[in-house]
Coordinates of C-alpha atoms in Angstrom, one line a residue:
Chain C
X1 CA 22.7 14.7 38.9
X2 CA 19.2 13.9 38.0
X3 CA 16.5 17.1 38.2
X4 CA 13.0 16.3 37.3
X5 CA 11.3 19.3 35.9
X6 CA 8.3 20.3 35.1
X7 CA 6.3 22.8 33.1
X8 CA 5.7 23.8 30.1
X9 CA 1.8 22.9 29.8
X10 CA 1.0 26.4 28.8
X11 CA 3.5 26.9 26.2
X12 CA 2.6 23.7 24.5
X13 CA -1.2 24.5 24.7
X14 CA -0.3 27.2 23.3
X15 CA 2.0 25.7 20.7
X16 CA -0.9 23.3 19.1
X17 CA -3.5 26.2 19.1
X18 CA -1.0 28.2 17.0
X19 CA -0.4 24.9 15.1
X20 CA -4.4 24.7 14.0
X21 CA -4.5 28.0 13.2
X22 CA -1.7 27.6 10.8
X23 CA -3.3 24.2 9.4
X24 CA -5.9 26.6 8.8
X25 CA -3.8 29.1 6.8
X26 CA -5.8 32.3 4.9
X27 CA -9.1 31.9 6.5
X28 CA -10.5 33.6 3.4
X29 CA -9.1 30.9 1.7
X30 CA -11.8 27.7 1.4
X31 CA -10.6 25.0 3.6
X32 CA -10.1 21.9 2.2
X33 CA -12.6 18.7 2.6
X34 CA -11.6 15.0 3.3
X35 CA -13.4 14.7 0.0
X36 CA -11.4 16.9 -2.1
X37 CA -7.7 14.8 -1.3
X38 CA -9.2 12.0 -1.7
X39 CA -10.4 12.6 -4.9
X40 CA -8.1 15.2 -5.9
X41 CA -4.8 14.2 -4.0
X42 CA -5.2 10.9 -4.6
X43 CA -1.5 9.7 -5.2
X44 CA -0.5 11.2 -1.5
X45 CA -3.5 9.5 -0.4
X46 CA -2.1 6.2 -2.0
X47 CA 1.3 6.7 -0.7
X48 CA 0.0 7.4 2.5
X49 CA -2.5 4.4 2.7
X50 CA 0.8 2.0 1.4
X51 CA 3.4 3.5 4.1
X52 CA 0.4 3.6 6.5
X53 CA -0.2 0.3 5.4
X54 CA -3.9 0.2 6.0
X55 CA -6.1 0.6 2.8
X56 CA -8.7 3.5 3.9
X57 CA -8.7 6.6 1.6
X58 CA -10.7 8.4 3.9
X59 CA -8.9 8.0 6.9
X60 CA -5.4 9.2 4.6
X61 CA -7.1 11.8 3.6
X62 CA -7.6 13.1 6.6
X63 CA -4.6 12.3 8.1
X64 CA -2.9 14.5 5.5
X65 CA -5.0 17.0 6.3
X66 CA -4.3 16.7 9.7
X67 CA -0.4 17.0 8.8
X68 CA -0.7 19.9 6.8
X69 CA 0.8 17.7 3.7
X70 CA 3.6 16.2 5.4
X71 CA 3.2 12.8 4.2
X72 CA 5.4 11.4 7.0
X73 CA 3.3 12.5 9.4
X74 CA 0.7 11.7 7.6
X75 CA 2.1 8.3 7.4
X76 CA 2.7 8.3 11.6
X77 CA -0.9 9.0 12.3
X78 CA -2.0 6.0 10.3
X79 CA -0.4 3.7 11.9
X80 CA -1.0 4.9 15.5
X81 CA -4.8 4.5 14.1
X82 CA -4.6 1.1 13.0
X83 CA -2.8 -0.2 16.2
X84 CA -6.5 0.6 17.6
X85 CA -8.1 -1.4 15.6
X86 CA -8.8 -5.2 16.5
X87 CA -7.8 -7.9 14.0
X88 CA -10.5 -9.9 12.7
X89 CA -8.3 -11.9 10.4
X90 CA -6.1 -12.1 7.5
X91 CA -7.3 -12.6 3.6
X92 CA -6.6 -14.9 1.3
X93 CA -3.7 -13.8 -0.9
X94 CA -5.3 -11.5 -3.7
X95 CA -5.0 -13.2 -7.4
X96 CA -3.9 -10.2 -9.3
X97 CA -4.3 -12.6 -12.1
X98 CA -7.7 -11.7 -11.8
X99 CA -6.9 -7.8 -12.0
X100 CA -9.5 -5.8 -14.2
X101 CA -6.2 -3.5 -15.1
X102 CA -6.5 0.4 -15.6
X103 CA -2.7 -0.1 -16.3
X104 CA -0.9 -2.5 -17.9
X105 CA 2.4 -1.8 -19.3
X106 CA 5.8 -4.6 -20.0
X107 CA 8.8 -3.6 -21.4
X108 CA 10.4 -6.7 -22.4
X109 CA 7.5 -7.5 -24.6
X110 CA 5.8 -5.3 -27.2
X111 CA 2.8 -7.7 -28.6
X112 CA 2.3 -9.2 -25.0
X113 CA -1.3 -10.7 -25.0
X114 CA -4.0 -8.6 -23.5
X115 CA -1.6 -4.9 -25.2
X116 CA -0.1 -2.5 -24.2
X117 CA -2.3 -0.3 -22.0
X118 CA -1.1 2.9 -21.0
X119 CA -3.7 4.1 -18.2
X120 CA -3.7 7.2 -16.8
X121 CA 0.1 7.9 -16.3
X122 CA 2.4 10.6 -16.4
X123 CA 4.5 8.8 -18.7
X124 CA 4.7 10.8 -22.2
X125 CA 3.4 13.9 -20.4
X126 CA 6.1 17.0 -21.2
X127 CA 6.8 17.9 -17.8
X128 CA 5.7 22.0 -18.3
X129 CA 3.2 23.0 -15.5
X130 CA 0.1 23.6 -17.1
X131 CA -1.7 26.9 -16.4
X132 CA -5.1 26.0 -16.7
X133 CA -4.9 24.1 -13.7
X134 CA -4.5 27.1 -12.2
X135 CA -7.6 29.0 -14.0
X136 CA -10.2 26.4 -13.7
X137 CA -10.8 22.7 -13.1
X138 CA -13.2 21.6 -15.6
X139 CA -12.1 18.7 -18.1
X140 CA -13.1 16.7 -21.0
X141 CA -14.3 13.1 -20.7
X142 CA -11.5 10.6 -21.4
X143 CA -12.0 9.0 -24.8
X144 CA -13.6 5.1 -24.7
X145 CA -13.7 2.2 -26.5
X146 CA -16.4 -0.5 -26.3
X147 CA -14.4 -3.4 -24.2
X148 CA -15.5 -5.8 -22.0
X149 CA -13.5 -5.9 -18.4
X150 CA -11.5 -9.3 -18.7
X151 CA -8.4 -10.7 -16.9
X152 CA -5.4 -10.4 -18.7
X153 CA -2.6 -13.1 -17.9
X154 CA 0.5 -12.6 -16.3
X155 CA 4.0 -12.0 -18.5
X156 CA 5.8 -13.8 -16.6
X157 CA 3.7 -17.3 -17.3
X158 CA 4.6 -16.9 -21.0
X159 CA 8.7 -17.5 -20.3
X160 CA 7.4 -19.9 -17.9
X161 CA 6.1 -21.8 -20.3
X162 CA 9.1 -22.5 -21.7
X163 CA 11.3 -22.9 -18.6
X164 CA 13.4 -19.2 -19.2
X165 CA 12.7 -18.0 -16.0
X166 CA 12.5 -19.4 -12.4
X167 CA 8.7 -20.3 -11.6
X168 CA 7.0 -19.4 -8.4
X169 CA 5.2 -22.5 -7.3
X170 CA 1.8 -21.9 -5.1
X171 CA 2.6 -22.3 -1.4
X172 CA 0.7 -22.0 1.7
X173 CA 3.1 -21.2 4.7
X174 CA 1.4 -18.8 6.5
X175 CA 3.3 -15.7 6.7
X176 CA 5.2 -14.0 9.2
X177 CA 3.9 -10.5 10.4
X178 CA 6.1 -8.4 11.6
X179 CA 3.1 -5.6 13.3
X180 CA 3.1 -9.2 15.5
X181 CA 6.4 -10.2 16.1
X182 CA 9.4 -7.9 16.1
X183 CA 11.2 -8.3 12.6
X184 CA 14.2 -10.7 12.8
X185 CA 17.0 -11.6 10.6
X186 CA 17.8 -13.7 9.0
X187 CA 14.0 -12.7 7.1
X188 CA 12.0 -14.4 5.2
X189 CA 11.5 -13.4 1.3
X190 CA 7.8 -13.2 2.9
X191 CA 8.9 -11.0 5.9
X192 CA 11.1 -8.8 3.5
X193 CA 8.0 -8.4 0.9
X194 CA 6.0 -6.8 3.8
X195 CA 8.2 -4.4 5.1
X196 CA 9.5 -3.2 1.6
X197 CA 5.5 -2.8 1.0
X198 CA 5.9 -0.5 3.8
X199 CA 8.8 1.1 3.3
X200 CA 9.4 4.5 2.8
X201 CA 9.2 5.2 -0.9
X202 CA 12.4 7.4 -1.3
X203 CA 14.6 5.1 0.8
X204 CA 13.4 2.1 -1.5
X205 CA 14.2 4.1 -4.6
X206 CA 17.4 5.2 -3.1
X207 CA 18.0 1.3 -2.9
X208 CA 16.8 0.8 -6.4
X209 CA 19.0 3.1 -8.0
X210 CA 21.8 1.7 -6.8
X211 CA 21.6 -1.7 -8.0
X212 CA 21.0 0.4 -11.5
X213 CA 24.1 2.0 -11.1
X214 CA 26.3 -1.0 -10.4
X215 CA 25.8 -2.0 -6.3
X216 CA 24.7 -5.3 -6.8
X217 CA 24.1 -4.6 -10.1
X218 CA 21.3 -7.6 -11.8
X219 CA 20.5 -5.8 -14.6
X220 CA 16.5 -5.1 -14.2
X221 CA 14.0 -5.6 -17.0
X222 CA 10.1 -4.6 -16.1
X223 CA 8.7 -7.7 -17.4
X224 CA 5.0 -6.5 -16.5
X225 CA 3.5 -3.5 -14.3
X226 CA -0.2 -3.3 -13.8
X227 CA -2.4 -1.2 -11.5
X228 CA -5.7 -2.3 -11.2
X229 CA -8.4 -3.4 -8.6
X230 CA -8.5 -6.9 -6.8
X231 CA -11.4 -8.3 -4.7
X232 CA -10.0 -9.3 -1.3
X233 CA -11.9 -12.6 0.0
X234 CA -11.5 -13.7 3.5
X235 CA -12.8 -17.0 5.5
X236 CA -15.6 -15.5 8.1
X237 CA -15.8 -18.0 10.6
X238 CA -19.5 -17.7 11.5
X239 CA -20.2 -18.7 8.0
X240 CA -17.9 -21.8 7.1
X241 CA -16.8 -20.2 4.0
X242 CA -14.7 -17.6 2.2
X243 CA -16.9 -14.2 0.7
X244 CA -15.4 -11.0 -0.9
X245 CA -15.0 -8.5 1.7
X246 CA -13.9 -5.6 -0.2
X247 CA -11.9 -4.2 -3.2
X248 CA -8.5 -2.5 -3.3
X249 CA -6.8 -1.0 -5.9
X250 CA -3.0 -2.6 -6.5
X251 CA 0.0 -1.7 -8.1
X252 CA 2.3 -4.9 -9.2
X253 CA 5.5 -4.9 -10.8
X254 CA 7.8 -8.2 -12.1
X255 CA 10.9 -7.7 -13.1
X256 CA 12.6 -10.1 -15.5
X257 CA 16.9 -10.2 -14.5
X258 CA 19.7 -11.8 -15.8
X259 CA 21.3 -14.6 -14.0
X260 CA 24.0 -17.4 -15.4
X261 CA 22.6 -19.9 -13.5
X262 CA 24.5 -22.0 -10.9
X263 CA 25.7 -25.6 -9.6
X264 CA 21.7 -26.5 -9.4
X265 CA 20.0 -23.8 -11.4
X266 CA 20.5 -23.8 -14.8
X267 CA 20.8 -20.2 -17.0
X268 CA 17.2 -18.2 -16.7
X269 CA 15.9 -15.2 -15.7
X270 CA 14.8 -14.7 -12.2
X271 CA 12.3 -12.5 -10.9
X272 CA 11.8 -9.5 -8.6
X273 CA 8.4 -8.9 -7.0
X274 CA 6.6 -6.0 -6.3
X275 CA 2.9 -5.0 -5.0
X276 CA 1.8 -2.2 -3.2
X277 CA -1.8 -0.3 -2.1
X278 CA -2.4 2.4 -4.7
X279 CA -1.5 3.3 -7.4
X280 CA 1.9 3.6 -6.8
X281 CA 4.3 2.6 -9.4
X282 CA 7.7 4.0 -8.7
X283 CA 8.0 2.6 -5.2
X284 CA 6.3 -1.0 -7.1
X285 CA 8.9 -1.2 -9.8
X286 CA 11.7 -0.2 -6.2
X287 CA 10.6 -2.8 -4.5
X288 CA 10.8 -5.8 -7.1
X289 CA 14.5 -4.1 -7.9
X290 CA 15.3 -4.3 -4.0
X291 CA 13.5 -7.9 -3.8
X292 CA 15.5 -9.2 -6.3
X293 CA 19.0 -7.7 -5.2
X294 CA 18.2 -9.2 -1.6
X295 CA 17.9 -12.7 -2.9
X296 CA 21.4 -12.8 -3.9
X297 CA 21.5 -15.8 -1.0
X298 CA 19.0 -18.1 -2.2
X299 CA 20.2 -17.8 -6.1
X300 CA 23.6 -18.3 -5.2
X301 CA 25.1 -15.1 -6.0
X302 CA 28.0 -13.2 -4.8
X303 CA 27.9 -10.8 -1.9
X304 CA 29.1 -7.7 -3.2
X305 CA 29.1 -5.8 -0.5
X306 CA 26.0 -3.4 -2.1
X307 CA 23.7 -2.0 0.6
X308 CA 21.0 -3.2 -1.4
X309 CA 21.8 -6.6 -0.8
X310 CA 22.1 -6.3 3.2
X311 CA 19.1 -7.3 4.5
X312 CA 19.6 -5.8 7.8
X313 CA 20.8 -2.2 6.1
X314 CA 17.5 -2.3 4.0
X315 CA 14.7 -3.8 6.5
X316 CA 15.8 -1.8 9.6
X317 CA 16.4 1.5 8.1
X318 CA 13.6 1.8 5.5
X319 CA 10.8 2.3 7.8
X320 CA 9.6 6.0 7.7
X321 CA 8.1 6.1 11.0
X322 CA 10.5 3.9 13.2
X323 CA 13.6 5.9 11.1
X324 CA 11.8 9.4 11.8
X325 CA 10.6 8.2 15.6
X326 CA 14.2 8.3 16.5
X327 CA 15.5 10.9 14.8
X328 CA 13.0 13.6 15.9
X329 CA 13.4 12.3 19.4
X330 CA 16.9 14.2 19.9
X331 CA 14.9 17.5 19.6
X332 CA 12.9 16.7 22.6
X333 CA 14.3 17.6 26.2
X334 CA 18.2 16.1 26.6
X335 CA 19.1 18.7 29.2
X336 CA 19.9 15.7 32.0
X337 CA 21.7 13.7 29.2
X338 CA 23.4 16.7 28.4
X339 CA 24.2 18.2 31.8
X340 CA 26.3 14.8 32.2
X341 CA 27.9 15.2 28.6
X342 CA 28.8 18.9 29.5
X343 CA 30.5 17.7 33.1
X344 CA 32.8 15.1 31.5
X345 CA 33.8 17.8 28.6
X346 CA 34.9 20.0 30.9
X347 CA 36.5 17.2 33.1
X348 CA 38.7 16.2 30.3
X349 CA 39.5 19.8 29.3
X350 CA 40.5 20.2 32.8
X351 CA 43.0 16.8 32.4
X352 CA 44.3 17.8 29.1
X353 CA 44.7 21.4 29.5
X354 CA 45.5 20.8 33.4
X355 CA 49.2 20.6 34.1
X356 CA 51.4 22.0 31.6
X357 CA 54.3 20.7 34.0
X358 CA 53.8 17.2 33.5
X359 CA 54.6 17.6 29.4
X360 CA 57.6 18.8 30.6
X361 CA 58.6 16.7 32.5
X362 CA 57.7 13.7 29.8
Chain Z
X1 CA -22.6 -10.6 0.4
X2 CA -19.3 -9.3 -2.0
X3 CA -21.6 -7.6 -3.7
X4 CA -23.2 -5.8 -0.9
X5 CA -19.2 -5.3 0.7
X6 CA -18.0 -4.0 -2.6
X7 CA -20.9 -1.5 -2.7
X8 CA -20.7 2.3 -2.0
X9 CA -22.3 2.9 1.4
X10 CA -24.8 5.1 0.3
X11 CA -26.2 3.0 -2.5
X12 CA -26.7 -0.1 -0.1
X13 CA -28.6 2.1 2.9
X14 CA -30.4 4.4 -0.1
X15 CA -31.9 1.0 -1.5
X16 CA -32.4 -0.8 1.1
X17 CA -36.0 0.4 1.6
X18 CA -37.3 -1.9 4.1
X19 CA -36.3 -2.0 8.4
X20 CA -37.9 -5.0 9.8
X21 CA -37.2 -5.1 13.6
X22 CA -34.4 -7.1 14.6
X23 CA -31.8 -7.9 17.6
X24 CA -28.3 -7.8 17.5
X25 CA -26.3 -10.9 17.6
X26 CA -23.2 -8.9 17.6
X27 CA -23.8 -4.6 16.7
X28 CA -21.6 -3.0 14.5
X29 CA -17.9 -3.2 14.9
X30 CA -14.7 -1.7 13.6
X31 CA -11.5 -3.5 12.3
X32 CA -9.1 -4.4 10.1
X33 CA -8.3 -7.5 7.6
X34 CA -4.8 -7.9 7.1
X35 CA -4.5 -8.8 3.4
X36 CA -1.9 -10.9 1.6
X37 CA -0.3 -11.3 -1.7
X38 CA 1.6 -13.7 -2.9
X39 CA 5.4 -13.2 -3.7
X40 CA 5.7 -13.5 -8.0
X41 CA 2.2 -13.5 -7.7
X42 CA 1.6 -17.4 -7.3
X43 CA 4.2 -18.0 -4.7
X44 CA 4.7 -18.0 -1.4
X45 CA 2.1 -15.6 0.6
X46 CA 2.8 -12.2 2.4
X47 CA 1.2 -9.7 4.6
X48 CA 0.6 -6.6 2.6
X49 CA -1.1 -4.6 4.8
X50 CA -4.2 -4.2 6.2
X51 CA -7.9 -3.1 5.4
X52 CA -10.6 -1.4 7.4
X53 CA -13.5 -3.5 7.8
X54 CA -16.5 -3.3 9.7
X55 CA -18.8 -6.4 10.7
X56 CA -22.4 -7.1 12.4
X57 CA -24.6 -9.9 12.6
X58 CA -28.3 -9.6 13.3
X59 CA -31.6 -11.7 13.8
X60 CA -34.8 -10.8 12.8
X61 CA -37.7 -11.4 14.6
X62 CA -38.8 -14.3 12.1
X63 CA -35.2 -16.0 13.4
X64 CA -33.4 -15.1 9.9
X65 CA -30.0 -14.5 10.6
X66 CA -27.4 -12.2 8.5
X67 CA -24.1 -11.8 8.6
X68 CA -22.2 -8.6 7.5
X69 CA -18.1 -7.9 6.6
X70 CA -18.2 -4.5 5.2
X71 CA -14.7 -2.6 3.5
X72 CA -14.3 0.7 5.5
X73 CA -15.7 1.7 8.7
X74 CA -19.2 2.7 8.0
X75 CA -22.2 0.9 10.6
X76 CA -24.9 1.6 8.4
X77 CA -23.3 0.4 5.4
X78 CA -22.6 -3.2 7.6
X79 CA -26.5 -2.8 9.6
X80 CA -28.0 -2.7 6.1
X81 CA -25.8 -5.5 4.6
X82 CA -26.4 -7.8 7.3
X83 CA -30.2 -7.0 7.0
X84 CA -30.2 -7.9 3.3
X85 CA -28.3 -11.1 4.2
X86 CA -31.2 -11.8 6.4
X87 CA -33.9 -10.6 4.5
X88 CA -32.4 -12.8 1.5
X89 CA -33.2 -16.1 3.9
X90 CA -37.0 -15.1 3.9
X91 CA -40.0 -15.0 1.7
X92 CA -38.7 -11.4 0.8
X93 CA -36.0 -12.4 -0.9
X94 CA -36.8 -12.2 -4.8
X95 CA -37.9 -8.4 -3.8
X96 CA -34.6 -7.6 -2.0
X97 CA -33.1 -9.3 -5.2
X98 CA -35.3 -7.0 -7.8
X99 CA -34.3 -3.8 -5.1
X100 CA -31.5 -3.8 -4.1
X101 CA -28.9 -6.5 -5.1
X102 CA -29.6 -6.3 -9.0
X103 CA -29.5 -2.8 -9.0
X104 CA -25.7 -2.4 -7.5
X105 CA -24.7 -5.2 -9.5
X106 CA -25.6 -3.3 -12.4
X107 CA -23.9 -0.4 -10.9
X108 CA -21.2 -2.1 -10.4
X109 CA -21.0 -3.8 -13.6
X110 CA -21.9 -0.2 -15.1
X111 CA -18.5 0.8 -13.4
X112 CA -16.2 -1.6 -13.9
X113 CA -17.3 -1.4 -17.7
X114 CA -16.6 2.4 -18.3
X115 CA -13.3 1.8 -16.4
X116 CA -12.5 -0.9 -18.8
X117 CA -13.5 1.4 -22.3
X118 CA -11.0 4.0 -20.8
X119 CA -8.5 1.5 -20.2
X120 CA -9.5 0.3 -23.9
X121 CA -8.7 3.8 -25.5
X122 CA -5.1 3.4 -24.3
X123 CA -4.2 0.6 -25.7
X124 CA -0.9 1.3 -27.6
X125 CA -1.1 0.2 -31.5
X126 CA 2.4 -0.4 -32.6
X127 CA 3.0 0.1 -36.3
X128 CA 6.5 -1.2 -37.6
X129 CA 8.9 2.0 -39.2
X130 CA 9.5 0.8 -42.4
X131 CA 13.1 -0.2 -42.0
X132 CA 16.3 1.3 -43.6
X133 CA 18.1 -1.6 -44.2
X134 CA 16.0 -2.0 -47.6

């Protein structure tokens, strides 16, 4: 039986006020400003703008406010915002070739041209919390050295020159988007890219991990990471030609992996590919493992049965906000569902537990 | 115009001294670029996700025209951008040049340079161990 009900209006008025005055928390405390994130919180503000997957500090900022810190939510509110907005086009693809890098880092080559730079990473940090955080937030100046910004070249092009590892020729399909069209398998490498770009950062190291530990294991080298910023150009029709709308800060990763080569291939390493808003290096160097495990198809390689190399495992459960969308939504009134769930229980308790003359009889 | 785009809003409206009279052609508006990469960074392209962007286009009363696509979702920082575009088409151009577009270039140039000499001061020098086989 089906009973519409209502009510509840106060108690959820109610509800949110409570919920702003928490937000709040010690009003003798100083509340936070959009400014201070951004500025000071700026890695939850990058994973927010990645996940969100609009580049806008300001508006991550304050949608972490917003959530209280739960970068989820966070996350949610982002992309509820950009749905508002209209679309005035898409950009030419960024040349992170022409990166002016803050970071630079590969691990399959220690003289790689352009060095070795370490950035401003945890890396090498000793993990203890450091108290004068907590006493004051005054620092030194970072150390300089007189260098002009140039464009360092990619790692990869130097085993490309001689044929070690699979290229990846320019192309100009336009891409599929799946905030257009609903994502559909068999996808793309170029439909993949975009939702591991948005994926959520702990399912996509999750996946990552296990291809380290032997699920589709292909042995991952990071052949180059950088983080750096990229001018984003884009045609503007009214003009008849392409100008620099904008800048965004980029984290890339390429992996360098194993592979024996097959009937048309022959022995080289193939390639991974990750590059996401932000600086935001674990979920970069995730993705290129989980981009590289998912092209087991096109390389020729076994199906091992890994999660990491089913596409629909990967695509359709590593979206934070569709994922949490329907998992939240079995808090919110059932009672109907449930009223029907409760009749049958007791129906069948009734028919099992009913007549103890029948067994007898059997 | 990249320049002028790339720009902190307040920079571009601070320096932009000058508000000849103008109609809109199309008044500020709020939206988004969806921007690609490519995959292995040469291939194939992708959609990476998308920008806020905010555009305008304007006509002064001398018939100038300027166009404005502005990162983020400030109207003055697109109403002053398309003003210099305009303003650059007319006989005040070498001014606007001298007042406002040299200076953020410096700025910017100012920036990108003290980015790069931290970047420089982490550079790793290797030095070889001397080896034990010896």
């Amino acid at each position: 039986m089906y009973v519409a009900v209502k009510g509840g209006e106060r108690a959820i008025e109610n509800a949110h006020a409570w919920l702003a005055e928490e937000r709040r928390g010690d009003p003798s405390v100083d509340a936070l400003s959009i400014e201070q994130i951004r500025e000071q919180l700026s890695l939850a503000v990058n994973r927010v703008m990645a996940e969100g997957s609009l580049y806008d500090a300001d508006l991550a900022a304050l949608a972490i406010k917003q959530a209280r810190g739960d970068l989820i939510e966070a996350i949610f509110l982002i992309r509820a915002y950009r749905t508002t907005l209209p679309r005035f086009g898409g950009s030419a693809p960024v040349d992170t070739g022409r990166m002016t890098c803050a970071r630079r880092v590969s691990a399959t080559f220690k003289d790689v041209p352009g060095g070795q730079i370490l950035g401003p990473t945890f890396d090498y940090t000793h993990r203890l919390l450091d108290f004068k955080l907590a006493a004051d937030g005054d620092v030194p100046d970072a150390d300089t050295r007189s260098a002009e910004p140039t464009h360092v070249p990619h790692v990869t092009a130097f085993l490309n020159r001689e044929g070690l590892i699979e290229d990846a020729p320019a192309d100009d399909t336009p891409p599929p988007d799946l905030t257009r069209e609903p994502l559909e398998l068999p996808a793309s490498r170029a439909l993949r890219l975009q939702a591991l770009a948005r994926a959520d950062e702990g399912f996509t190291l999750g996946m990552a991990y296990s291809t380290q530990r032997g699920y589709a294991r292909n042995h991952a080298f990071v052949g180059e990471l950088r983080i750096g910023s990229v001018p984003v150009e884009m045609d503007i029709p009214e003009l008849g030609f392409a100008v620099e709308i904008g800048e965004i800060e980029v984290t890339e990763c390429e992996t360098v992996n194993q592979f024996k080569g097959s009937k048309t291939e022959p022995p080289q390493f193939t390639r991974g590919y990750g590059l996401v808003f932000g600086q935001t290096e674990r979920k970069a160097i995730s993705m290129a493992l989980v981009d590289r495990a998912l092209r087991w198809e096109e390389l020729g390689e076994d199906n091992q049965g890994a999660p990491a190399q089913d596409a629909e495992f990967v695509l359709y459960h590593g979206d934070n906000i569709q994922a949490t969308g329907f998992l939240e939504h079995i808090k919110l009134p059932h009672y109907v569902d449930f009223q029907s769930e409760l009749e049958l229980v007791r129906k069948l308790r009734r028919e099992a537990g009913a007549p103890p003359v029948q067994e007898a009889a059997e | 115009m990249g320049l002028l785009a790339k720009a902190p809003a307040a920079r571009v409206t601070a320096l932009l001294t000058e508000h000849p009279a103008f109609d809109w052609l199309r008044p500020p508006e709020v939206g988004s670029t969806m921007v690609r990469g490519r995959a292995g960074g040469t291939g194939a392209p992708f959609n990476l996700g998308e920008i806020t962007v905010t555009r305008c286009a304007l006509r002064l009363s001398c018939g100038a025209v300027g166009h404005a696509y502005v990162q983020g979702r400030d109207k003055a920082h697109a109403q002053a951008a398309a003003l210099v575009d305009a303003l650059m088409q007319t006989e005040a151009a070498p001014r606007i040049r001298d007042t406002v577009l040299d200076p953020l270039d410096r700025e910017a140039q100012a920036k990108r340079r003290t980015r790069a000499a931290k970047a420089a001061a982490t550079k790793v020098e290797f030095f070889t161990m001397v080896r034990g086989e010896d």
